[in-house]
PDB file of C-alpha atoms in Angstrom:
ATOM      1  CA  ARG A   1     -25.384   0.012  14.599  1.00  0.00           C
ATOM      2  CA  THR A   2     -28.023  -2.688  15.916  1.00  0.00           C
ATOM      3  CA  ASP A   3     -26.945  -4.511  19.068  1.00  0.00           C
ATOM      4  CA  ASP A   4     -27.143  -7.907  15.569  1.00  0.00           C
ATOM      5  CA  GLY A   5     -24.314  -5.185  13.738  1.00  0.00           C
ATOM      6  CA  ALA A   6     -27.130  -3.151  10.901  1.00  0.00           C
ATOM      7  CA  HIS A   7     -25.676  -0.475  10.202  1.00  0.00           C
ATOM      8  CA  VAL A   8     -28.618   2.467  10.213  1.00  0.00           C
ATOM      9  CA  ALA A   9     -28.301   5.263   8.227  1.00  0.00           C
ATOM     10  CA  TYR A  10     -30.193   8.078   9.336  1.00  0.00           C
ATOM     11  CA  ARG A  11     -30.506  12.173   8.836  1.00  0.00           C
ATOM     12  CA  ILE A  12     -31.576  15.330  11.669  1.00  0.00           C
ATOM     13  CA  LEU A  13     -33.832  18.010  10.231  1.00  0.00           C
ATOM     14  CA  ASP A  14     -32.741  20.430  12.552  1.00  0.00           C
ATOM     15  CA  GLN A  15     -35.347  23.602  12.059  1.00  0.00           C
ATOM     16  CA  GLY A  16     -37.561  26.055  14.340  1.00  0.00           C
ATOM     17  CA  ALA A  17     -38.323  24.696  17.364  1.00  0.00           C
ATOM     18  CA  ALA A  18     -40.896  25.192  19.774  1.00  0.00           C
ATOM     19  CA  SER A  19     -40.378  28.630  22.410  1.00  0.00           C
ATOM     20  CA  ASP A  20     -39.762  26.998  25.028  1.00  0.00           C
ATOM     21  CA  GLY A  21     -37.262  24.570  24.100  1.00  0.00           C
ATOM     22  CA  PRO A  22     -36.386  22.288  21.554  1.00  0.00           C
ATOM     23  CA  VAL A  23     -38.722  18.962  21.212  1.00  0.00           C
ATOM     24  CA  ASP A  24     -37.093  15.737  18.672  1.00  0.00           C
ATOM     25  CA  ILE A  25     -39.366  14.162  16.115  1.00  0.00           C
ATOM     26  CA  VAL A  26     -38.664  10.416  15.320  1.00  0.00           C
ATOM     27  CA  MET A  27     -40.602   9.571  12.618  1.00  0.00           C
ATOM     28  CA  VAL A  28     -41.519   5.997  10.828  1.00  0.00           C
ATOM     29  CA  SER A  29     -42.115   6.233   7.661  1.00  0.00           C
ATOM     30  CA  GLY A  30     -44.722   3.589   5.938  1.00  0.00           C
ATOM     31  CA  GLY A  31     -44.238   1.750   2.809  1.00  0.00           C
ATOM     32  CA  LEU A  32     -41.017   0.646   0.973  1.00  0.00           C
ATOM     33  CA  PHE A  33     -40.312   4.916   1.042  1.00  0.00           C
ATOM     34  CA  PRO A  34     -36.342   5.433   0.909  1.00  0.00           C
ATOM     35  CA  MET A  35     -35.574   8.825   2.567  1.00  0.00           C
ATOM     36  CA  GLU A  36     -33.896   9.947  -0.160  1.00  0.00           C
ATOM     37  CA  VAL A  37     -36.694  10.177  -2.002  1.00  0.00           C
ATOM     38  CA  TYR A  38     -38.437  12.499   0.958  1.00  0.00           C
ATOM     39  CA  GLU A  39     -37.477  15.919  -0.899  1.00  0.00           C
ATOM     40  CA  ASP A  40     -38.619  14.815  -3.821  1.00  0.00           C
ATOM     41  CA  ASP A  41     -42.255  14.740  -4.115  1.00  0.00           C
ATOM     42  CA  PRO A  42     -44.918  17.586  -2.716  1.00  0.00           C
ATOM     43  CA  GLY A  43     -46.371  15.606   0.065  1.00  0.00           C
ATOM     44  CA  PHE A  44     -43.268  13.943   1.583  1.00  0.00           C
ATOM     45  CA  VAL A  45     -42.140  18.473   1.890  1.00  0.00           C
ATOM     46  CA  ARG A  46     -45.050  19.291   3.620  1.00  0.00           C
ATOM     47  CA  LEU A  47     -45.163  16.733   5.903  1.00  0.00           C
ATOM     48  CA  LEU A  48     -41.421  16.913   6.956  1.00  0.00           C
ATOM     49  CA  GLU A  49     -41.961  20.804   6.928  1.00  0.00           C
ATOM     50  CA  GLY A  50     -44.920  20.584  10.004  1.00  0.00           C
ATOM     51  CA  LEU A  51     -43.220  18.679  11.293  1.00  0.00           C
ATOM     52  CA  CYS A  52     -40.363  20.750  11.295  1.00  0.00           C
ATOM     53  CA  SER A  53     -41.960  23.276  12.509  1.00  0.00           C
ATOM     54  CA  VAL A  54     -42.445  21.748  16.194  1.00  0.00           C
ATOM     55  CA  GLY A  55     -38.638  20.988  16.765  1.00  0.00           C
ATOM     56  CA  ARG A  56     -35.872  19.203  15.033  1.00  0.00           C
ATOM     57  CA  VAL A  57     -36.937  15.968  12.909  1.00  0.00           C
ATOM     58  CA  VAL A  58     -35.116  12.577  12.753  1.00  0.00           C
ATOM     59  CA  VAL A  59     -35.824   9.939   9.696  1.00  0.00           C
ATOM     60  CA  PHE A  60     -34.318   6.577   8.283  1.00  0.00           C
ATOM     61  CA  ASP A  61     -33.637   4.241   6.669  1.00  0.00           C
ATOM     62  CA  ARG A  62     -34.491   0.787   8.091  1.00  0.00           C
ATOM     63  CA  ARG A  63     -33.444  -2.348   7.251  1.00  0.00           C
ATOM     64  CA  GLY A  64     -33.804  -4.065   3.288  1.00  0.00           C
ATOM     65  CA  LEU A  65     -34.174   0.067   2.232  1.00  0.00           C
ATOM     66  CA  GLY A  66     -32.355   3.160   0.541  1.00  0.00           C
ATOM     67  CA  LEU A  67     -28.938   3.531   2.013  1.00  0.00           C
ATOM     68  CA  SER A  68     -28.742   1.223   5.273  1.00  0.00           C
ATOM     69  CA  ASP A  69     -27.871  -2.250   5.734  1.00  0.00           C
ATOM     70  CA  PRO A  70     -29.785  -4.521   3.781  1.00  0.00           C
ATOM     71  CA  ILE A  71     -32.017  -7.657   5.722  1.00  0.00           C
ATOM     72  CA  LEU A  72     -30.087 -10.443   6.251  1.00  0.00           C
ATOM     73  CA  ASP A  73     -32.335 -12.749   8.771  1.00  0.00           C
ATOM     74  CA  TRP A  74     -34.726 -14.138   7.862  1.00  0.00           C
ATOM     75  CA  ASN A  75     -35.862 -16.163  10.463  1.00  0.00           C
ATOM     76  CA  ARG A  76     -36.496 -13.450  12.504  1.00  0.00           C
ATOM     77  CA  PRO A  77     -39.617 -11.327  12.428  1.00  0.00           C
ATOM     78  CA  VAL A  78     -38.766  -8.608  10.435  1.00  0.00           C
ATOM     79  CA  LEU A  79     -40.688  -6.421  12.172  1.00  0.00           C
ATOM     80  CA  ASP A  80     -38.957  -7.466  15.962  1.00  0.00           C
ATOM     81  CA  GLN A  81     -35.235  -6.108  13.143  1.00  0.00           C
ATOM     82  CA  TRP A  82     -37.196  -2.549  12.725  1.00  0.00           C
ATOM     83  CA  ALA A  83     -38.119  -2.017  15.642  1.00  0.00           C
ATOM     84  CA  ASP A  84     -34.272  -2.683  16.656  1.00  0.00           C
ATOM     85  CA  ASP A  85     -33.670   0.241  14.490  1.00  0.00           C
ATOM     86  CA  LEU A  86     -35.422   2.315  15.655  1.00  0.00           C
ATOM     87  CA  SER A  87     -34.395   1.458  18.878  1.00  0.00           C
ATOM     88  CA  ALA A  88     -30.579   1.918  17.375  1.00  0.00           C
ATOM     89  CA  VAL A  89     -31.804   5.572  15.355  1.00  0.00           C
ATOM     90  CA  VAL A  90     -33.024   6.829  19.181  1.00  0.00           C
ATOM     91  CA  ALA A  91     -30.076   5.796  20.783  1.00  0.00           C
ATOM     92  CA  SER A  92     -27.561   7.585  18.511  1.00  0.00           C
ATOM     93  CA  SER A  93     -29.111  10.410  17.004  1.00  0.00           C
ATOM     94  CA  GLY A  94     -28.864  11.310  20.405  1.00  0.00           C
ATOM     95  CA  THR A  95     -32.449  12.163  21.116  1.00  0.00           C
ATOM     96  CA  THR A  96     -33.469  13.483  24.360  1.00  0.00           C
ATOM     97  CA  ASN A  97     -37.276  11.701  25.173  1.00  0.00           C
ATOM     98  CA  PRO A  98     -38.247  12.151  21.857  1.00  0.00           C
ATOM     99  CA  VAL A  99     -42.204  12.164  19.371  1.00  0.00           C
ATOM    100  CA  VAL A 100     -42.050   8.969  17.928  1.00  0.00           C
ATOM    101  CA  PHE A 101     -44.447   9.636  15.192  1.00  0.00           C
ATOM    102  CA  ALA A 102     -45.541   7.365  12.626  1.00  0.00           C
ATOM    103  CA  TRP A 103     -47.596   5.870  10.076  1.00  0.00           C
ATOM    104  CA  ASP A 104     -45.524   3.070   8.323  1.00  0.00           C
ATOM    105  CA  GLY A 105     -48.455   0.873   9.237  1.00  0.00           C
ATOM    106  CA  LYS A 106     -46.470  -2.170  10.009  1.00  0.00           C
ATOM    107  CA  GLY A 107     -46.871  -1.649  13.800  1.00  0.00           C
ATOM    108  CA  VAL A 108     -42.675  -0.172  14.259  1.00  0.00           C
ATOM    109  CA  ALA A 109     -42.782   1.966  16.032  1.00  0.00           C
ATOM    110  CA  THR A 110     -46.086   0.877  18.611  1.00  0.00           C
ATOM    111  CA  ARG A 111     -42.984  -2.669  19.081  1.00  0.00           C
ATOM    112  CA  PHE A 112     -40.487   0.334  20.089  1.00  0.00           C
ATOM    113  CA  ALA A 113     -43.263   1.893  22.513  1.00  0.00           C
ATOM    114  CA  ALA A 114     -44.905  -1.272  23.723  1.00  0.00           C
ATOM    115  CA  ALA A 115     -40.906  -2.937  24.674  1.00  0.00           C
ATOM    116  CA  HIS A 116     -38.763   1.334  25.806  1.00  0.00           C
ATOM    117  CA  ARG A 117     -41.733   3.408  27.566  1.00  0.00           C
ATOM    118  CA  ALA A 118     -39.088   5.822  28.982  1.00  0.00           C
ATOM    119  CA  ARG A 119     -37.152   6.381  26.124  1.00  0.00           C
ATOM    120  CA  LEU A 120     -40.139   8.543  24.128  1.00  0.00           C
ATOM    121  CA  ARG A 121     -42.390  10.653  25.515  1.00  0.00           C
ATOM    122  CA  GLN A 122     -45.448  11.148  23.353  1.00  0.00           C
ATOM    123  CA  LEU A 123     -46.617   7.567  20.623  1.00  0.00           C
ATOM    124  CA  VAL A 124     -48.453   9.562  17.242  1.00  0.00           C
ATOM    125  CA  LEU A 125     -49.688   7.385  14.704  1.00  0.00           C
ATOM    126  CA  TYR A 126     -50.913   8.573  11.282  1.00  0.00           C
ATOM    127  CA  GLN A 127     -53.723   6.711   9.962  1.00  0.00           C
ATOM    128  CA  PRO A 128     -53.004   3.326  12.318  1.00  0.00           C
ATOM    129  CA  VAL A 129     -54.188  -0.698  11.212  1.00  0.00           C
ATOM    130  CA  THR A 130     -57.186  -0.891  13.118  1.00  0.00           C
ATOM    131  CA  ARG A 131     -59.605  -4.239  12.852  1.00  0.00           C
ATOM    132  CA  PRO A 132     -61.691  -5.986  15.045  1.00  0.00           C
ATOM    133  CA  ASP A 133     -60.297  -9.021  15.937  1.00  0.00           C
ATOM    134  CA  ASP A 134     -62.568 -11.129  14.379  1.00  0.00           C
ATOM    135  CA  GLY A 135     -61.615  -9.031  10.758  1.00  0.00           C
ATOM    136  CA  TRP A 136     -58.119  -9.353  11.170  1.00  0.00           C
ATOM    137  CA  ASP A 137     -57.247 -12.390   9.197  1.00  0.00           C
ATOM    138  CA  GLU A 138     -59.412 -10.953   6.133  1.00  0.00           C
ATOM    139  CA  TRP A 139     -57.076  -7.473   5.746  1.00  0.00           C
ATOM    140  CA  VAL A 140     -53.837 -10.075   5.863  1.00  0.00           C
ATOM    141  CA  ALA A 141     -54.716 -12.357   3.087  1.00  0.00           C
ATOM    142  CA  THR A 142     -55.956  -9.725   1.419  1.00  0.00           C
ATOM    143  CA  GLN A 143     -52.876  -7.590   1.611  1.00  0.00           C
ATOM    144  CA  LEU A 144     -50.673 -10.711   1.083  1.00  0.00           C
ATOM    145  CA  GLY A 145     -52.485 -11.183  -1.596  1.00  0.00           C
ATOM    146  CA  ALA A 146     -52.270  -7.782  -3.617  1.00  0.00           C
ATOM    147  CA  ARG A 147     -48.977  -8.163  -2.759  1.00  0.00           C
ATOM    148  CA  ARG A 148     -48.679 -11.393  -4.385  1.00  0.00           C
ATOM    149  CA  GLY A 149     -50.501 -10.263  -7.060  1.00  0.00           C
ATOM    150  CA  ASN A 150     -47.994  -6.762  -7.271  1.00  0.00           C
ATOM    151  CA  LEU A 151     -44.751  -8.973  -7.213  1.00  0.00           C
ATOM    152  CA  ASP A 152     -46.321 -11.238 -10.273  1.00  0.00           C
ATOM    153  CA  GLY A 153     -48.037  -8.026 -11.978  1.00  0.00           C
ATOM    154  CA  GLU A 154     -51.436  -9.778 -11.880  1.00  0.00           C
ATOM    155  CA  GLU A 155     -52.381  -6.790 -10.068  1.00  0.00           C
ATOM    156  CA  THR A 156     -53.298  -4.729 -12.521  1.00  0.00           C
ATOM    157  CA  ASP A 157     -54.689  -1.796 -10.224  1.00  0.00           C
ATOM    158  CA  PHE A 158     -52.124  -2.217  -7.194  1.00  0.00           C
ATOM    159  CA  LEU A 159     -51.363   1.729  -6.859  1.00  0.00           C
ATOM    160  CA  GLU A 160     -54.619   3.012  -7.146  1.00  0.00           C
ATOM    161  CA  LYS A 161     -54.388   0.596  -3.869  1.00  0.00           C
ATOM    162  CA  ILE A 162     -52.160   1.808  -1.933  1.00  0.00           C
ATOM    163  CA  ALA A 163     -51.338   6.013  -3.778  1.00  0.00           C
ATOM    164  CA  PRO A 164     -54.988   6.939  -5.235  1.00  0.00           C
ATOM    165  CA  SER A 165     -54.212  10.587  -5.279  1.00  0.00           C
ATOM    166  CA  HIS A 166     -50.281   9.300  -6.978  1.00  0.00           C
ATOM    167  CA  ALA A 167     -51.373   6.535  -9.143  1.00  0.00           C
ATOM    168  CA  SER A 168     -51.862   8.780 -12.764  1.00  0.00           C
ATOM    169  CA  ASP A 169     -48.214  10.442 -11.643  1.00  0.00           C
ATOM    170  CA  ALA A 170     -45.919   8.701 -14.467  1.00  0.00           C
ATOM    171  CA  SER A 171     -43.018  10.021 -12.605  1.00  0.00           C
ATOM    172  CA  PHE A 172     -44.303   8.597  -8.912  1.00  0.00           C
ATOM    173  CA  ARG A 173     -44.786   5.399 -10.615  1.00  0.00           C
ATOM    174  CA  GLU A 174     -41.568   5.138 -12.165  1.00  0.00           C
ATOM    175  CA  SER A 175     -40.039   6.014  -9.154  1.00  0.00           C
ATOM    176  CA  VAL A 176     -42.110   3.576  -7.070  1.00  0.00           C
ATOM    177  CA  CYS A 177     -41.031   0.121 -10.642  1.00  0.00           C
ATOM    178  CA  CYS A 178     -37.790   1.212  -9.343  1.00  0.00           C
ATOM    179  CA  ARG A 179     -37.878   1.003  -5.846  1.00  0.00           C
ATOM    180  CA  THR A 180     -39.458  -2.029  -5.594  1.00  0.00           C
ATOM    181  CA  LYS A 181     -36.139  -3.660  -7.587  1.00  0.00           C
ATOM    182  CA  LYS A 182     -34.256  -2.271  -5.837  1.00  0.00           C
ATOM    183  CA  LYS A 183     -35.824  -4.093  -2.915  1.00  0.00           C
ATOM    184  CA  GLU A 184     -35.879  -6.881  -4.680  1.00  0.00           C
ATOM    185  CA  SER A 185     -32.448  -7.001  -5.185  1.00  0.00           C
ATOM    186  CA  VAL A 186     -31.779  -7.407  -1.852  1.00  0.00           C
ATOM    187  CA  GLY A 187     -32.246 -10.669  -2.048  1.00  0.00           C
ATOM    188  CA  GLY A 188     -34.964 -11.921   0.348  1.00  0.00           C
ATOM    189  CA  PRO A 189     -37.261 -15.060   0.446  1.00  0.00           C
ATOM    190  CA  ALA A 190     -39.838 -15.197  -2.033  1.00  0.00           C
ATOM    191  CA  ASP A 191     -42.498 -15.506   0.270  1.00  0.00           C
ATOM    192  CA  SER A 192     -41.124 -11.539   1.848  1.00  0.00           C
ATOM    193  CA  LEU A 193     -42.657 -10.255  -1.423  1.00  0.00           C
ATOM    194  CA  GLY A 194     -40.694  -6.889  -1.801  1.00  0.00           C
ATOM    195  CA  THR A 195     -41.938  -6.384   1.716  1.00  0.00           C
ATOM    196  CA  GLY A 196     -39.687  -7.805   3.669  1.00  0.00           C
ATOM    197  CA  VAL A 197     -42.047  -9.599   6.015  1.00  0.00           C
ATOM    198  CA  ARG A 198     -43.011 -12.932   5.530  1.00  0.00           C
ATOM    199  CA  PRO A 199     -46.633 -13.867   5.028  1.00  0.00           C
ATOM    200  CA  TRP A 200     -46.952 -15.933   8.810  1.00  0.00           C
ATOM    201  CA  HIS A 201     -45.333 -12.609  10.699  1.00  0.00           C
ATOM    202  CA  PHE A 202     -48.104 -10.960  10.146  1.00  0.00           C
ATOM    203  CA  ALA A 203     -51.073 -13.952  11.499  1.00  0.00           C
ATOM    204  CA  GLU A 204     -48.859 -13.718  14.860  1.00  0.00           C
ATOM    205  CA  ARG A 205     -51.308 -10.430  15.486  1.00  0.00           C
ATOM    206  CA  SER A 206     -54.590 -12.564  15.764  1.00  0.00           C
ATOM    207  CA  GLY A 207     -52.545 -15.502  17.363  1.00  0.00           C
ATOM    208  CA  ALA A 208     -53.530 -17.939  13.951  1.00  0.00           C
ATOM    209  CA  GLU A 209     -51.684 -21.002  13.194  1.00  0.00           C
ATOM    210  CA  PRO A 210     -48.967 -20.064  10.525  1.00  0.00           C
ATOM    211  CA  ALA A 211     -49.089 -20.259   6.407  1.00  0.00           C
ATOM    212  CA  ARG A 212     -45.522 -22.130   6.138  1.00  0.00           C
ATOM    213  CA  ARG A 213     -45.493 -22.618   1.574  1.00  0.00           C
TER     214      ARG A 213
END
């Protein structure tokens, strides 16, 4: 449970650890994938098996996803709330000086690491989003435009852009559709874009003026 009262669901995958002692790994997932679907996708299975070969792995659902509480506070940046979710999982799962492995692409893990340096051994970022300062605003606008188009039914190749190797998999497309509908049912504002992040919260990285609607 987080300091603001949100319940965050997590699982501990306790398998063979390194010979010199257990290594705790907390994984921060990307997209809107709840942990309940990990075992259904070969890619997730391979990833988790690899991590479990190193040590004990903790996975969790950020608020607004899967088994965790919905997002209720739309005035506070959701990225900050998700970083609090990670902090609560680290504290509640009994991890000791964990390695935080993140492929979230949103900065959840980096926010946690910046605020709690003493609480993790290492921060491992898989395919992090990196852009020069003068290209950040253009990238944000492109990403938000694609998500708006996806929700409005105007973006026809959204999956090709975010998951090209799975885009032709009918079962994968169906599962993504179901998860998106579940996410939209949380009841966030129209400009949350189905990601739980309002557009102006992306702007804080570059210092750009918030584009409110």
